């Protein structure tokens, strides 16, 4: 059996999130309930993490092949499911391993410990979808990206004024920025201080031969 036409057809499959993510991306009501009508976890992940209402299987696979080597490895699958994100810091190692093993059970048809592009293509062509493993939508961006996607785009827009940034998420985000800037300034100040040998305790000085 020739696989190429089969794989091409699989990656042409379009998945829909059934709704407009963009429709509520600006000016949403703070505190409103999150959407729960996604048809599956993949649709939720792509809508909430990447702002995509429709996508094809190739896009999904490539987007989460973080090192672009054509396969999903353990860390990539765990990262895709948000297990590298602080929101899941309390998930035990056993639970993380269990999630990895469950994905292999469903997708790794040749039992090599990885998920290849071809294996994912067949999985999608068989009408299957990645399971919801209970870790949320799968946060895997940096702090700036996560704040923009999950808060700014939902409740603010380009017309938002500084005095309007009063949500707890806003306060926490900018507090973190201030702490980072303070740390950088302190480090810069330390770097500028010249080391005066006379001020160094004798016991820390290297004895000259």
C-alpha positions in Angstrom: 0.0 0.0 0.0 1.3 3.4 -1.0 1.3 5.6 2.1 2.0 9.1 0.6 -1.6 9.7 -0.8 -3.0 8.4 2.4 -0.8 10.7 4.5 -1.5 13.7 2.3 -5.2 13.1 2.7 -4.9 12.9 6.5 -3.0 16.2 6.8 -5.6 17.9 4.6 -8.3 17.0 7.2 -9.6 20.2 8.6 -10.6 20.3 12.3 -13.0 23.0 13.4 -13.3 24.5 16.9 -17.0 25.2 16.2 -17.1 28.8 17.1 -15.3 32.1 16.8 -12.4 32.5 19.2 -11.9 36.0 17.7 -15.5 37.0 18.6 -14.7 37.3 22.3 -11.0 38.1 22.0 -11.5 41.8 22.8 -13.9 43.4 25.3 -15.1 40.2 27.0 -16.7 40.5 30.4 -14.2 39.9 33.1 -15.2 36.9 35.2 -17.4 35.3 32.6 -17.4 31.5 32.3 -14.9 30.0 29.9 -16.2 28.2 26.9 -17.1 24.5 27.4 -18.6 23.7 24.0 -15.5 22.6 22.2 -16.0 19.3 20.3 -12.7 17.9 21.6 -9.4 18.7 23.4 -7.5 19.4 20.2 -10.1 22.1 19.2 -10.0 23.7 22.6 -6.2 23.7 22.6 -5.9 25.3 19.2 -8.6 27.9 20.0 -7.4 28.9 23.4 -3.6 28.5 23.0 -3.2 29.5 19.4 -6.3 31.5 18.5 -7.1 29.1 15.6 -10.7 28.1 14.9 -9.8 25.7 12.1 -6.6 23.8 11.4 -5.4 20.8 9.6 -3.6 17.8 11.0 -0.2 18.8 9.5 -0.4 22.2 11.2 -1.2 20.7 14.5 1.6 18.1 14.3 4.2 20.7 13.1 3.2 23.3 15.7 4.0 20.8 18.5 7.1 19.3 16.9 9.1 21.8 18.9 12.5 20.7 17.6 11.3 20.1 14.0 12.7 16.6 13.8 9.5 15.0 12.4 8.6 13.1 15.6 7.0 13.9 19.0 9.2 12.9 21.9 8.3 12.5 25.5 9.0 16.2 26.5 7.2 17.5 23.4 4.0 15.6 24.2 4.2 16.7 27.9 4.8 20.2 26.9 1.9 20.2 24.4 -0.3 19.2 27.3 0.9 22.0 29.5 3.0 19.8 31.8 5.9 22.2 31.6 3.7 25.2 32.6 3.6 26.5 36.2 -0.1 25.9 36.3 0.7 22.1 36.4 3.7 22.3 38.7 2.0 20.1 41.3 1.4 17.2 38.9 3.4 14.2 40.1 6.1 12.5 38.1 3.9 9.4 38.0 1.0 11.2 36.6 3.2 12.8 33.9 4.6 9.4 33.0 1.0 8.0 32.9 0.0 10.7 30.4 3.0 10.0 28.2 2.2 6.3 28.2 -1.4 6.9 27.4 -0.5 8.9 24.3 1.9 6.2 23.2 -0.8 3.6 23.7 -3.1 5.5 21.3 -0.6 6.7 18.7 2.7 4.8 18.8 1.9 1.9 16.5 5.5 0.7 16.1 6.3 0.9 19.9 9.5 2.9 19.5 8.6 5.5 22.2 7.9 8.3 19.8 5.0 9.5 17.6 5.9 10.1 14.0 4.2 12.3 11.5 2.9 9.2 9.7 1.5 7.7 12.9 -0.3 10.9 13.7 -1.7 11.1 10.2 -3.1 7.6 10.4 -4.6 8.4 13.9 -6.5 11.4 12.4 -7.5 9.5 9.3 -9.1 6.8 11.5 -11.3 9.5 12.9 -9.6 9.8 16.3 -8.6 12.8 18.3 -6.1 13.5 21.1 -7.6 12.8 24.5 -8.3 15.3 27.2 -5.9 14.1 30.0 -7.2 16.6 32.6 -4.4 19.1 32.5 -6.3 22.1 31.1 -6.0 23.5 27.5 -2.3 22.9 27.3 -0.4 26.0 28.2 3.1 25.9 26.6 4.1 29.5 25.9 6.3 31.8 27.9 4.7 34.2 30.5 4.3 37.0 28.0 2.6 34.9 25.5 0.3 33.2 28.0 -0.8 36.6 29.4 -1.5 38.0 26.0 -3.4 35.0 24.8 -5.4 34.2 27.9 -6.0 37.6 29.4 -5.1 40.6 27.3 -6.8 39.4 24.1 -9.9 38.4 26.0 -10.5 41.5 28.2 -8.4 44.3 26.7 -7.6 45.8 23.4 -5.4 48.6 21.8 -7.7 51.2 23.4 -7.1 50.0 27.0 -5.6 52.6 29.2 -3.0 52.0 31.9 -5.6 52.8 34.7 -7.9 50.1 33.3 -5.3 47.3 34.0 -6.8 46.4 37.4 -7.5 42.7 37.1 -5.5 40.4 39.3 -3.9 38.9 36.3 -2.8 42.4 35.1 -1.4 43.3 38.5 0.5 40.0 38.8 1.9 40.3 35.3 3.3 43.8 35.7 4.5 43.1 39.2 6.6 40.3 37.7 7.9 42.7 35.1 8.9 45.2 37.9 10.7 42.5 39.8 12.6 41.4 36.8 13.6 45.0 36.0 14.7 45.6 39.6 16.8 42.5 39.5 18.5 43.6 36.3 19.2 47.0 37.7 20.8 45.5 40.8 22.9 43.2 38.7 24.1 46.1 36.5 25.0 48.1 39.6 27.0 45.2 41.0 28.8 44.7 37.7 29.9 48.4 37.8 31.5 48.1 41.3 35.2 47.7 41.0 36.8 45.1 43.2 39.3 46.7 45.6 41.8 44.1 46.9 42.2 46.0 50.2 38.5 45.4 51.0 38.8 41.6 50.5 39.4 39.6 53.7 42.8 38.0 53.7 41.5 34.5 53.9 39.8 34.9 50.5 42.9 36.2 48.8 45.0 33.8 46.7 48.5 33.5 48.1 51.1 34.6 45.6 54.0 32.3 45.2 
